[in-house]
Coordinates of C-alpha atoms in Angstrom, one line a residue:
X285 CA -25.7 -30.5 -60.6
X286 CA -27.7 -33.8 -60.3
X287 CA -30.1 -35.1 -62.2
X288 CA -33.7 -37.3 -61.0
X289 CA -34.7 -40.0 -62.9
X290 CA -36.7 -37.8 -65.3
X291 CA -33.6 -36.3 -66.4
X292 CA -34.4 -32.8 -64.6
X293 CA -32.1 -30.9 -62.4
X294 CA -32.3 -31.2 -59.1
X295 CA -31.7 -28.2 -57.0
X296 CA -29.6 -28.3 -53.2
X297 CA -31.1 -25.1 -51.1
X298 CA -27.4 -24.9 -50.2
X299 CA -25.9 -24.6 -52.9
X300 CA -24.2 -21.1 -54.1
X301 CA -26.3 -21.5 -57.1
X302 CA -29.5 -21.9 -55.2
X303 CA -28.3 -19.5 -52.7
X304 CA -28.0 -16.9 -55.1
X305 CA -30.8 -17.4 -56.6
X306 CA -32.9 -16.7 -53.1
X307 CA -31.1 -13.4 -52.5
X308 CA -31.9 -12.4 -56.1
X309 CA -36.3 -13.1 -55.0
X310 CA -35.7 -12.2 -51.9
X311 CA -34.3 -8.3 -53.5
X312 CA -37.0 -8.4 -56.3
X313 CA -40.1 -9.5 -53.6
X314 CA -38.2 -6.5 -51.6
X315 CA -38.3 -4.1 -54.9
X316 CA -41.3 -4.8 -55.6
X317 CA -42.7 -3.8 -51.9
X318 CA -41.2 -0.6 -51.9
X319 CA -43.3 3.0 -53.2
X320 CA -40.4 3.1 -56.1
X321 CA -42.1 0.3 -57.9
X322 CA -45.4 2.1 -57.8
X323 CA -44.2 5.7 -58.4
X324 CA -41.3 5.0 -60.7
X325 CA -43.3 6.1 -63.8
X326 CA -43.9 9.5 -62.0
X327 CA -40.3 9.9 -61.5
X328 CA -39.5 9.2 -64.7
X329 CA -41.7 11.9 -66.1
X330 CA -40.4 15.0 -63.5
X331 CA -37.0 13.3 -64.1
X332 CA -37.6 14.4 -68.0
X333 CA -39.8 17.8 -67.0
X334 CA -36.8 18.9 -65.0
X335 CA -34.2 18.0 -67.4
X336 CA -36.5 20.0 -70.1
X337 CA -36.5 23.3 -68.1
X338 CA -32.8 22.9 -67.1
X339 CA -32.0 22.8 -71.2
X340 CA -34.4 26.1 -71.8
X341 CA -32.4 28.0 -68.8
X342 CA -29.1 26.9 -69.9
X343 CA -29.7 27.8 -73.7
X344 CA -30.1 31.6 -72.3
X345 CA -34.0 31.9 -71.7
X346 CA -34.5 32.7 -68.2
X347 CA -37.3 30.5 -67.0
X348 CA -37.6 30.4 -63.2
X349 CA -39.8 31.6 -59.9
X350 CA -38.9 32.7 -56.9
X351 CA -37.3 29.8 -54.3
X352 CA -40.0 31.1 -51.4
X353 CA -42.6 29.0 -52.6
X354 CA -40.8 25.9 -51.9
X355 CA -40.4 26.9 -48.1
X356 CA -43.7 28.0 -47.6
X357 CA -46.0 25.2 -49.7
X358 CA -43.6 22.6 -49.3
X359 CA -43.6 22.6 -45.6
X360 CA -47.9 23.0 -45.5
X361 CA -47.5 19.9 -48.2
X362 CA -45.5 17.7 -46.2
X363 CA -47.9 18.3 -43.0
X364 CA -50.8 16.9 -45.5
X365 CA -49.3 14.2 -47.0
X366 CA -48.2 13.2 -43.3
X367 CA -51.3 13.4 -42.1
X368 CA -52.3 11.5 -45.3
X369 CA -49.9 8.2 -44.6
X370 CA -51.0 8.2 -40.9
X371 CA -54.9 7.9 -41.5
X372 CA -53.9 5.5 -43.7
X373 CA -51.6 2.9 -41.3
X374 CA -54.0 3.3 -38.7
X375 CA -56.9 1.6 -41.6
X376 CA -54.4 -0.7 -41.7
X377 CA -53.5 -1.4 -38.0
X378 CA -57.3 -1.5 -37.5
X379 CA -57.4 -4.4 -40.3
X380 CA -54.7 -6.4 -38.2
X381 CA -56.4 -6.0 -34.9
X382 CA -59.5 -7.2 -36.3
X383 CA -57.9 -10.3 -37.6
X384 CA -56.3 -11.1 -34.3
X385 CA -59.7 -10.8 -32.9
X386 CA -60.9 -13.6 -35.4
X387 CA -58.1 -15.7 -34.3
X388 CA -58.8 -15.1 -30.9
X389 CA -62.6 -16.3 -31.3
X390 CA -61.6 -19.3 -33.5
X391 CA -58.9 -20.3 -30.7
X392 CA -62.1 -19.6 -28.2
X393 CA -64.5 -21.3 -29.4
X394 CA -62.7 -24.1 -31.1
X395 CA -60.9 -25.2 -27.6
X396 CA -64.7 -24.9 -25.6
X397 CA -66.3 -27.2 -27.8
X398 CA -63.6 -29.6 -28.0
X399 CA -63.0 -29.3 -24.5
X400 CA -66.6 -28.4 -22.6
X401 CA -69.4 -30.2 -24.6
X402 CA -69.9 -33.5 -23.4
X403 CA -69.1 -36.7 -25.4
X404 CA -72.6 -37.5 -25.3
X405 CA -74.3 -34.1 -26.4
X406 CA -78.0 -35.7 -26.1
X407 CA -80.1 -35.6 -23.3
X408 CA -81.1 -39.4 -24.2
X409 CA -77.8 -40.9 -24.0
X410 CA -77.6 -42.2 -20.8
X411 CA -81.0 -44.0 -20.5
X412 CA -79.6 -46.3 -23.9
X413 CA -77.7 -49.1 -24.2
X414 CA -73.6 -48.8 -25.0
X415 CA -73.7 -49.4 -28.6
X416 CA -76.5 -46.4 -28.0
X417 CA -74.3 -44.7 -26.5
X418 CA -71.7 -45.2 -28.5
X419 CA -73.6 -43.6 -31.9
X420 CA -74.3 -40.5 -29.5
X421 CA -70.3 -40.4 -28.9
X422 CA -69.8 -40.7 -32.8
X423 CA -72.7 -38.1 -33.8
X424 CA -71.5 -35.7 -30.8
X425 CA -67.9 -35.9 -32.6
X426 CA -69.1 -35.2 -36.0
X427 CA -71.2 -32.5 -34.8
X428 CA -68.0 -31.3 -32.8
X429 CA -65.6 -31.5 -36.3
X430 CA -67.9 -29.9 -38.6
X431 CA -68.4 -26.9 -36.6
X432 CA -64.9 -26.0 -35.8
X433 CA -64.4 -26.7 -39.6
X434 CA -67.2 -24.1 -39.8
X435 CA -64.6 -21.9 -37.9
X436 CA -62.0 -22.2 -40.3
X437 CA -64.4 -21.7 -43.2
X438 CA -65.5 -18.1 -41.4
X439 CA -61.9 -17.4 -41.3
X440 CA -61.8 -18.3 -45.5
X441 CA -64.9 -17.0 -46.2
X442 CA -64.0 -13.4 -45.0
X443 CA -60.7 -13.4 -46.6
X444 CA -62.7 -13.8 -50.1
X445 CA -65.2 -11.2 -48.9
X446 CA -63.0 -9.0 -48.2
X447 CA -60.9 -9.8 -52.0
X448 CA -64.6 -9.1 -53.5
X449 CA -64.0 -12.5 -54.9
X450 CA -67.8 -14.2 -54.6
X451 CA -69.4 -17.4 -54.4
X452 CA -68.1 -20.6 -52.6
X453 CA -66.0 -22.1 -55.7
X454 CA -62.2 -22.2 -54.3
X455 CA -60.0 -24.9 -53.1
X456 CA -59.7 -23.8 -49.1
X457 CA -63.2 -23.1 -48.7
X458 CA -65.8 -25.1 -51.0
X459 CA -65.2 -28.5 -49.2
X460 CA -65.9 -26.9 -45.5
X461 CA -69.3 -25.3 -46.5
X462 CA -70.6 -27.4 -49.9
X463 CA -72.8 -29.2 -47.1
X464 CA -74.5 -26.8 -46.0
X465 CA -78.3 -26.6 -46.6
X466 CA -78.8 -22.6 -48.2
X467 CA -80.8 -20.2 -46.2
X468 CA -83.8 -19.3 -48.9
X469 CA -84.1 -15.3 -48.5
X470 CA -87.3 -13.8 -49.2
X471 CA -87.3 -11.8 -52.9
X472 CA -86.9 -8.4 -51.7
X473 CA -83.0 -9.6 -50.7
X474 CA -81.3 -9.3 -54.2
X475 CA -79.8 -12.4 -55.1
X476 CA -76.9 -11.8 -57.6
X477 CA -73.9 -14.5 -58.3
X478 CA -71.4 -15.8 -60.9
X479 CA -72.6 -16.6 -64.0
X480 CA -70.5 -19.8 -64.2
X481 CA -71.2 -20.7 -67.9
X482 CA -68.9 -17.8 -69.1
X483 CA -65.9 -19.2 -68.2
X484 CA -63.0 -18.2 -70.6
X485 CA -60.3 -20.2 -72.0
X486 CA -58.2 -19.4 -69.4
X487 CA -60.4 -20.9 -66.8
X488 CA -61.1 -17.5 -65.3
X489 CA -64.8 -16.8 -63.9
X490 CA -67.2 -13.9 -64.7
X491 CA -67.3 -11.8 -61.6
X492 CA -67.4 -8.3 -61.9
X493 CA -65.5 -6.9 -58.4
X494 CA -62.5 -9.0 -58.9
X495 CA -59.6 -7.4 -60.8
X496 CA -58.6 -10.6 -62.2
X497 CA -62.0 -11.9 -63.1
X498 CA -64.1 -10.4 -66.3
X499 CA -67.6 -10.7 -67.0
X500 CA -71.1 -10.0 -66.4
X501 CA -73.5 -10.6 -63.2
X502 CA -77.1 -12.0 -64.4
X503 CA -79.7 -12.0 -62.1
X504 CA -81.2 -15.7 -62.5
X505 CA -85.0 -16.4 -62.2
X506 CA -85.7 -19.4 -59.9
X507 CA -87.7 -22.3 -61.6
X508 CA -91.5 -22.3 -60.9
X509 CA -92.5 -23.3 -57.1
X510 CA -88.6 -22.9 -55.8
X511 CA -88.0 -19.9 -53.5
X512 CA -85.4 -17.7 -55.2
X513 CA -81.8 -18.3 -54.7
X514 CA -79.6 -16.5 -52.5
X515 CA -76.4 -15.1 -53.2
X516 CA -74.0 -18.4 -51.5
X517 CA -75.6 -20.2 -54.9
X518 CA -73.1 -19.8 -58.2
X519 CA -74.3 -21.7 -61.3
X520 CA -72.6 -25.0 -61.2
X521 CA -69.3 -25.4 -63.1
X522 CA -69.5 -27.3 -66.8
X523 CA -68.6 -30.2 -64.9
X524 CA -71.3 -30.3 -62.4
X525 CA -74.8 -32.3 -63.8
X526 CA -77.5 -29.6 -64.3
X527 CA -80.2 -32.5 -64.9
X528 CA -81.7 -32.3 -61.3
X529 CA -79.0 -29.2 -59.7
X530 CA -79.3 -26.4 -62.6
X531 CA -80.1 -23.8 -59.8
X532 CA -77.3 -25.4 -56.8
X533 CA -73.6 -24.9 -56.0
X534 CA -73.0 -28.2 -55.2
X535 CA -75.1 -27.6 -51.8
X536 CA -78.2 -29.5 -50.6
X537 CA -81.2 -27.6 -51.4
X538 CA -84.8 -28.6 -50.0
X539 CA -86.6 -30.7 -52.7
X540 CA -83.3 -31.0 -55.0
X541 CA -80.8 -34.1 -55.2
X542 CA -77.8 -33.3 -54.1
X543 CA -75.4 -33.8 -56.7
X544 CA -71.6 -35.6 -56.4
X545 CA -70.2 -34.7 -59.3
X546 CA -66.6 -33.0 -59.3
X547 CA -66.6 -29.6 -59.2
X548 CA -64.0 -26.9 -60.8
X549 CA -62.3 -24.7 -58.6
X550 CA -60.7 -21.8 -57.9
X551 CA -57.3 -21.3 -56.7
X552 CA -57.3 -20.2 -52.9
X553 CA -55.0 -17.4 -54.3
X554 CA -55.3 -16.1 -57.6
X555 CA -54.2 -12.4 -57.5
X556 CA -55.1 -10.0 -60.1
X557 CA -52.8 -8.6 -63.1
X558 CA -51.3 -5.2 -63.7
X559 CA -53.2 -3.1 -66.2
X560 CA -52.1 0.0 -67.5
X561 CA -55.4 1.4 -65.5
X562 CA -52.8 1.0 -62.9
X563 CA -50.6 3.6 -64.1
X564 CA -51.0 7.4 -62.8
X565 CA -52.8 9.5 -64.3
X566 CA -54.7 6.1 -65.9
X567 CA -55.5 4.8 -62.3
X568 CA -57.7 8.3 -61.4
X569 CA -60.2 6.5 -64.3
X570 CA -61.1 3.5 -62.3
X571 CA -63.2 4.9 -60.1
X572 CA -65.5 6.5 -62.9
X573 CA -65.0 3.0 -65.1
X574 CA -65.7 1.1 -62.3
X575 CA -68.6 2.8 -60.1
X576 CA -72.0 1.1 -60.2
X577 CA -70.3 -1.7 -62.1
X578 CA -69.7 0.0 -65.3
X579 CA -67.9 -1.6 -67.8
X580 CA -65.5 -0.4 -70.6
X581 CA -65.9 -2.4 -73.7
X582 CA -68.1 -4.2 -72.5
X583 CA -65.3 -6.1 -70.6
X584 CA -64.5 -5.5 -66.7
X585 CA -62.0 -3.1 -66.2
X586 CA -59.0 -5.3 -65.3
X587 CA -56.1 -4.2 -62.9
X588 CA -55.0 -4.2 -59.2
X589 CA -56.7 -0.4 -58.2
X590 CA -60.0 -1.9 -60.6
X591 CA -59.9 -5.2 -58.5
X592 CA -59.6 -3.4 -55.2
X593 CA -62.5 -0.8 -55.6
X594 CA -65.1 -3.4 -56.9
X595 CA -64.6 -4.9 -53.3
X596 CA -66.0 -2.0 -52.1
X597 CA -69.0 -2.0 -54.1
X598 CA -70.8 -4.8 -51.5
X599 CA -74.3 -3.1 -51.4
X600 CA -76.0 -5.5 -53.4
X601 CA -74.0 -9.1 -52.5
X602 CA -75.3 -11.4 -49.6
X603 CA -72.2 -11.9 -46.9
X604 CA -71.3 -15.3 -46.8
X605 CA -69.1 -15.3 -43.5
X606 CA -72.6 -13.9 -42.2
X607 CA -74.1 -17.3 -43.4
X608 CA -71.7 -19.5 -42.2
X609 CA -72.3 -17.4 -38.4
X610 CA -75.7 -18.6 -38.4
X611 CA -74.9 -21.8 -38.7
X612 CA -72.2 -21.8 -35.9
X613 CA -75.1 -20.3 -33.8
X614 CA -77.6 -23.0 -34.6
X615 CA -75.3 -25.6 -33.1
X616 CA -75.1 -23.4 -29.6
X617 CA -78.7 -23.4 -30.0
X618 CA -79.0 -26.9 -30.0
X619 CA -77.0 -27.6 -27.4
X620 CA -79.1 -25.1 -25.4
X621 CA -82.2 -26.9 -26.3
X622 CA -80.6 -30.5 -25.3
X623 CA -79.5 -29.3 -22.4
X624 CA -76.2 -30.8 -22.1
X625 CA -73.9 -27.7 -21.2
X626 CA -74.0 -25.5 -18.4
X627 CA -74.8 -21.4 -19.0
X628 CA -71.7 -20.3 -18.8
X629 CA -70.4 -22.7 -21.8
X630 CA -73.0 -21.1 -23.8
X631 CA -72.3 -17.7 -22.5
X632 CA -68.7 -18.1 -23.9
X633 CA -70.1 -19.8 -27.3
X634 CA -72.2 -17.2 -28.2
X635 CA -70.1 -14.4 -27.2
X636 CA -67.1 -15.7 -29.5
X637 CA -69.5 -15.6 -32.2
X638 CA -70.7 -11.6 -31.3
X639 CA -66.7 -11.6 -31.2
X640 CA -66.5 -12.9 -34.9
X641 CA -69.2 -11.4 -36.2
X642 CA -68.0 -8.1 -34.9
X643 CA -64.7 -8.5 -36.8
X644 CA -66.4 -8.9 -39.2
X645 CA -68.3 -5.9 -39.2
X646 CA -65.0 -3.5 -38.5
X647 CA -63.5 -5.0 -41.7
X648 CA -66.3 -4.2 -43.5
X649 CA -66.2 -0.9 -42.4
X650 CA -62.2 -0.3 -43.5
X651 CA -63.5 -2.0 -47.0
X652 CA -66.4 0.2 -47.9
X653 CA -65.7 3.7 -46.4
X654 CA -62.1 4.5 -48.5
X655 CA -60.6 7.9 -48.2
X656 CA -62.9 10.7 -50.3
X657 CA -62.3 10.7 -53.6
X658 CA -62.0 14.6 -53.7
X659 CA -59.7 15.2 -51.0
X660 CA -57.3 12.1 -52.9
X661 CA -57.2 13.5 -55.9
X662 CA -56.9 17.3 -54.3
X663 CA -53.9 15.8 -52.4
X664 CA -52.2 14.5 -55.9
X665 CA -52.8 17.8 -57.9
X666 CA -51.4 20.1 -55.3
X667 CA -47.8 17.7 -55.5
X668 CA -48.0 17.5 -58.9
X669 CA -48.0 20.9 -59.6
X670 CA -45.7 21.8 -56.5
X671 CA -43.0 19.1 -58.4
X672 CA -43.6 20.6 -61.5
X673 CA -42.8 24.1 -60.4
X674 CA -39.7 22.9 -58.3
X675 CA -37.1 22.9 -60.8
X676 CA -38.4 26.8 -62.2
X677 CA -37.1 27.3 -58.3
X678 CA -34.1 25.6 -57.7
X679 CA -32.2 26.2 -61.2
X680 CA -30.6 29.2 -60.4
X681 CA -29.0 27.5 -57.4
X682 CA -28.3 24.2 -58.4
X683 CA -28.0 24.1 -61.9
X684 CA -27.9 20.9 -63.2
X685 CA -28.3 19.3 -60.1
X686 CA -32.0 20.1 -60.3
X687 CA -32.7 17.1 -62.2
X688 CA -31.5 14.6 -59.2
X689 CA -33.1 17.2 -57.1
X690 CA -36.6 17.3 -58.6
X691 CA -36.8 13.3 -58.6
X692 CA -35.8 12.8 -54.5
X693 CA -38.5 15.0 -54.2
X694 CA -40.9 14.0 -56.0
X695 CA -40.2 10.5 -54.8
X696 CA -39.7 11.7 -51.4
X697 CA -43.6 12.9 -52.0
X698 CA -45.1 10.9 -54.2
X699 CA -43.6 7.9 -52.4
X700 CA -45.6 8.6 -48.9
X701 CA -48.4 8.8 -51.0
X702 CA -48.7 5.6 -53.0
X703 CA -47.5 3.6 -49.8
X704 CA -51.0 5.4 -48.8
X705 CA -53.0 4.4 -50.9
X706 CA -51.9 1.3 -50.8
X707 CA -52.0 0.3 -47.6
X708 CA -55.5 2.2 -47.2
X709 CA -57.6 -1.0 -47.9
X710 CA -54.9 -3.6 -46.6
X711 CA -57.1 -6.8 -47.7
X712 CA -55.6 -7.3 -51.4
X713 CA -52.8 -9.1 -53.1
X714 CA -50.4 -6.2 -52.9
X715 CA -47.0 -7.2 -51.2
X716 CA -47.9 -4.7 -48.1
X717 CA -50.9 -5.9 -47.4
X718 CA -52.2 -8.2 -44.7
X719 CA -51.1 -11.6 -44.9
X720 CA -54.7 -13.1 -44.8
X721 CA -53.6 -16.6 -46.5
X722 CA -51.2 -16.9 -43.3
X723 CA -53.7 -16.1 -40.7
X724 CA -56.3 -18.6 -42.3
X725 CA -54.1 -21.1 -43.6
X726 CA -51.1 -21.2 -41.0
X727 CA -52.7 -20.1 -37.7
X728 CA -56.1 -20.7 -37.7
X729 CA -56.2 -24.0 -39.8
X730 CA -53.2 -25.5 -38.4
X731 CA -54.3 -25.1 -34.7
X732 CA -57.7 -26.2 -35.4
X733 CA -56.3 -28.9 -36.3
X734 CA -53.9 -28.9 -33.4
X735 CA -56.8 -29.0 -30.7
X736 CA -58.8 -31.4 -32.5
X737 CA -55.1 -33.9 -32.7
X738 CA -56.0 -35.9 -29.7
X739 CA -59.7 -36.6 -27.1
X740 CA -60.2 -34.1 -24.5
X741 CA -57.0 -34.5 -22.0
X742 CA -57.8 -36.4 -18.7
X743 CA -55.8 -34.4 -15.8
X744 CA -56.4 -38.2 -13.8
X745 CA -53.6 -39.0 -16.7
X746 CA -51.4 -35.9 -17.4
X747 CA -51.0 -34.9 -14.1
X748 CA -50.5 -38.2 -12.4
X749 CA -48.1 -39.2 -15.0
X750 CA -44.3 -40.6 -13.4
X751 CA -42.7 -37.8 -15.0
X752 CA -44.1 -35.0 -13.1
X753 CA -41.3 -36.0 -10.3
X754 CA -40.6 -32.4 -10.0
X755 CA -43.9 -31.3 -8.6
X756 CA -43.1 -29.0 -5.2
X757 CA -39.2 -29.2 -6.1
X758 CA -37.4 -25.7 -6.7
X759 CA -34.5 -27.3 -8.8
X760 CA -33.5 -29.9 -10.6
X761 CA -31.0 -31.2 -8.0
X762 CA -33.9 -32.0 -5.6
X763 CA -35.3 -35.0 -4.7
X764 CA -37.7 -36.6 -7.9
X765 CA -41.3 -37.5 -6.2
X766 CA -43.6 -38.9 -8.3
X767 CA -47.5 -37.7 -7.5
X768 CA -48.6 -41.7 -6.9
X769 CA -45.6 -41.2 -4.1
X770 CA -47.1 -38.2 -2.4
X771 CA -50.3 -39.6 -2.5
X772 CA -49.1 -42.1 0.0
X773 CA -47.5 -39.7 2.0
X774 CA -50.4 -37.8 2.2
X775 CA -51.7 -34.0 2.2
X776 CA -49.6 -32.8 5.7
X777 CA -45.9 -33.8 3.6
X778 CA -47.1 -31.7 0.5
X779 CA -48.1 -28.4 2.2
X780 CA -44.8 -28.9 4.2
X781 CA -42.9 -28.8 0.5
X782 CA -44.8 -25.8 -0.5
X783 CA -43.8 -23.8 2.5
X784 CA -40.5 -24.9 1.9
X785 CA -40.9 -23.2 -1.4

């Protein structure tokens, strides 16, 4: 093994060492994806039930029922819990269809600004001089970056909507929006956000519908003469100046300074903890500690499940993707009012933002309309008592081969429905839910940025270029024209090649 000049090890990806150590994450990332990591607990407890009634049967008492009941309930059981897991995939399928759509719009829109707005996006610029024109081209490119950034901050924002985790404070999505001037809503729109003076040691914030945050909500009262604040407004950080910005996030507010200090933040990922809350029976608790905000202890109830049904609760937060839609429609508006693109430029504009804004909407409805509470809990008494019966059944056939028995079925069961309930509301941090970092980070941010590389493509350049020699040739072998050559030869030679062809 070598050594850097800090005197650590340095490791070679190729090496067996290194090599061995991937397989080994790569098994544990695939253990941990699998229902036996979430039900193991269960089987350990039917594993012990079973072994219990198989000791009572073999020391001479005669405990056991009839075998019929496993035919008959089993069989209605596994048509349930089938029925269960499908409902389930297809939340999930309808999760990734709506992300594709919010890929698709970005990809939209992004590529008919960059592409269809002119360079000079005001009606003035032509009657100006050309260093005039030149501060139109500059402003029109600005105005052009920002709003596909705004893209890729719709993309961010919903992915923290959608976690429950509020406010504008992370790394991958602070920087896009912190310019933004904050819509003032009208006091009858509840305007709830972080409290960002309780931070704890740990550097965690208070927010109550993210499993790994803990804390309170407090409803701040604006200062005298401000409108009230909306929701897209945290309390600055400890490290923010609260001289002249006590009531900003870092965003330009009419009649207040906008402030430049640094700004803690978030980590774009920062997933939750197991709790024992996690645990079955303990996880059927959450949703009684957790509805209407309740807290235990006076502490958040902390946990995966916990972290996952506070997003649900969105009744009272402002949407922030919604914010960030308005914005992208006050640019089409402006272009619309300049007059510098045709109607069907800003047909296709605004209808990638109804496209956005309806993915939006469809995720929203996965997030807050989960699977009834009494038909879910129905579903995990009947298997728990069918599980707990199965060995009274099967002991006077198998003996002590009911104990390996009564654990492949109850993981057989219990497995289908964890993998349920997990993949119900797809937008967390479990390992089988949707990759939203990937769609925001590696897709949409990365072909943003892809489109936005190089100027518009000139086709008097591309297609014209001495390397498109093979432009009415069938195969490589044939002759290499270039297009300046079959200019000169003129239009009868080139519709004689394509009827060749």
């Amino acid at each position: 093994m070598s050594f850097n000049y800090q005197g650590a090890p340095i490791h070679n990806p190729s090496s067996p060492d290194a090599l061995g150590l991937s397989a080994w994450s790569l098994f544990g990332n695939a253990l941990l994806a699998t229902a036996l990591f979430r039900c193991w607990h269960i089987l350990i407890f039917f594993g012990a039930w079973s072994t219990a009634i198989c000791v009572v049967n073999y020391n001479g008492h005669h405990v056991s029922l009839q075998p019929t009941l496993i035919t008959v309930f089993g069989t209605v059981l596994g048509f349930v819990i089938s029925y269960r897991t499908t409902s389930s995939f297809e939340r999930y399928n309808e999760g990734r269809r709506l992300w594709s759509q919010i890929v698709l719009g970005s990809r939209t829109f992004a590529r008919t600004v960059w592409l269809h707005v002119p360079d000079n996006a005001y009606p003035s610029a032509q009657a100006l001089t050309d260093q005039q024109k030149e501060e139109y081209k500059a402003k029109t490119l600005i105005e052009k970056k920002s709003v596909v950034n705004l893209l890729e901050a719709f993309a961010v924002a919903v992915k923290h909507y959608l976690r429950g985790e509020d406010g504008i404070y992370y790394e991958d999505l602070y920087y896009l929006v912190k310019f933004l001037p904050k819509y003032p809503f009208p006091p009858t729109i509840p305007s709830v956000d972080l409290d960002r003076t309780s931070i704890t040691s740990d550097g965690v914030p208070a927010s109550p519908r993210s499993g790994h945050f803990h804390g309170s909500l407090t409803r701040r009262t604006p200062a005298p003469g401000q409108l009230p604040l909306p929701n897209t407004a945290p309390t600055p950080s400890l490290r923010v100046a609260t001289e002249k910005t006590l009531h900003t996030d870092g965003r330009p507010q009419r009649g207040v300074k906008f402030s430049t200090a640094p700004v803690d933040l978030f980590p774009a990922m920062n997933p939750p903890k197991y709790s024992l809350l996690d645990l079955f029976p303990f996880s059927l608790l959450v949703w009684m500690l957790t509805k209407d905000g309740l807290r235990k202890n006076g502490a958040a109830v902390k946990g995966k499940r916990a972290a996952k049904r506070r997003a649900t609760m969105r009744s009272q937060y402002y949407n922030i993707p919604l914010e960030i839609s308005l914005y992208l429609g006050s640019y089409v508006s402006a272009l619309q009012s300049r007059k510098v693109v045709d109607a069907p430029t800003t047909t296709v504009l605004l209808a990638t933002i109804t496209q956005l804004v309806d993915a939006l909407t469809g995720l929203e409805r996965i997030l807050t309309t989960p699977i009834p509470f009494s038909y879910s809990i129905h579903l995990w008494l009947v298997t728990v008592v069918y599980c707990l019966a199965l060995p009274f059944q099967v002991w006077s056939t198998l003996k002590w081969v009911t104990i390996p028995a009564t654990v492949v079925a109850s993981f057989i069961f219990f497995g289908f429905l964890v993998a349920g309930e997990e993949i119900e509301n797809p937008f967390g941090y479990d390992k089988n839910d949707l990759n939203m970092d990937h769609f925001v980070h590696n897709i949409i941010r990365r072909e943003l940025h892809a489109i936005m590389a190089m100027p518009p493509p000139d086709p008097s350049v591309w297609a014209f270029s001495e390397e498109n020699d093979l432009l009415f040739a069938s195969l490589d072998t044939e002759e290499r024209v270039s297009p300046s050559e079959w200019v000169q030869r003129g239009i009868s030679k080139m519709q004689n090649a394509l009827r060749v062809q």
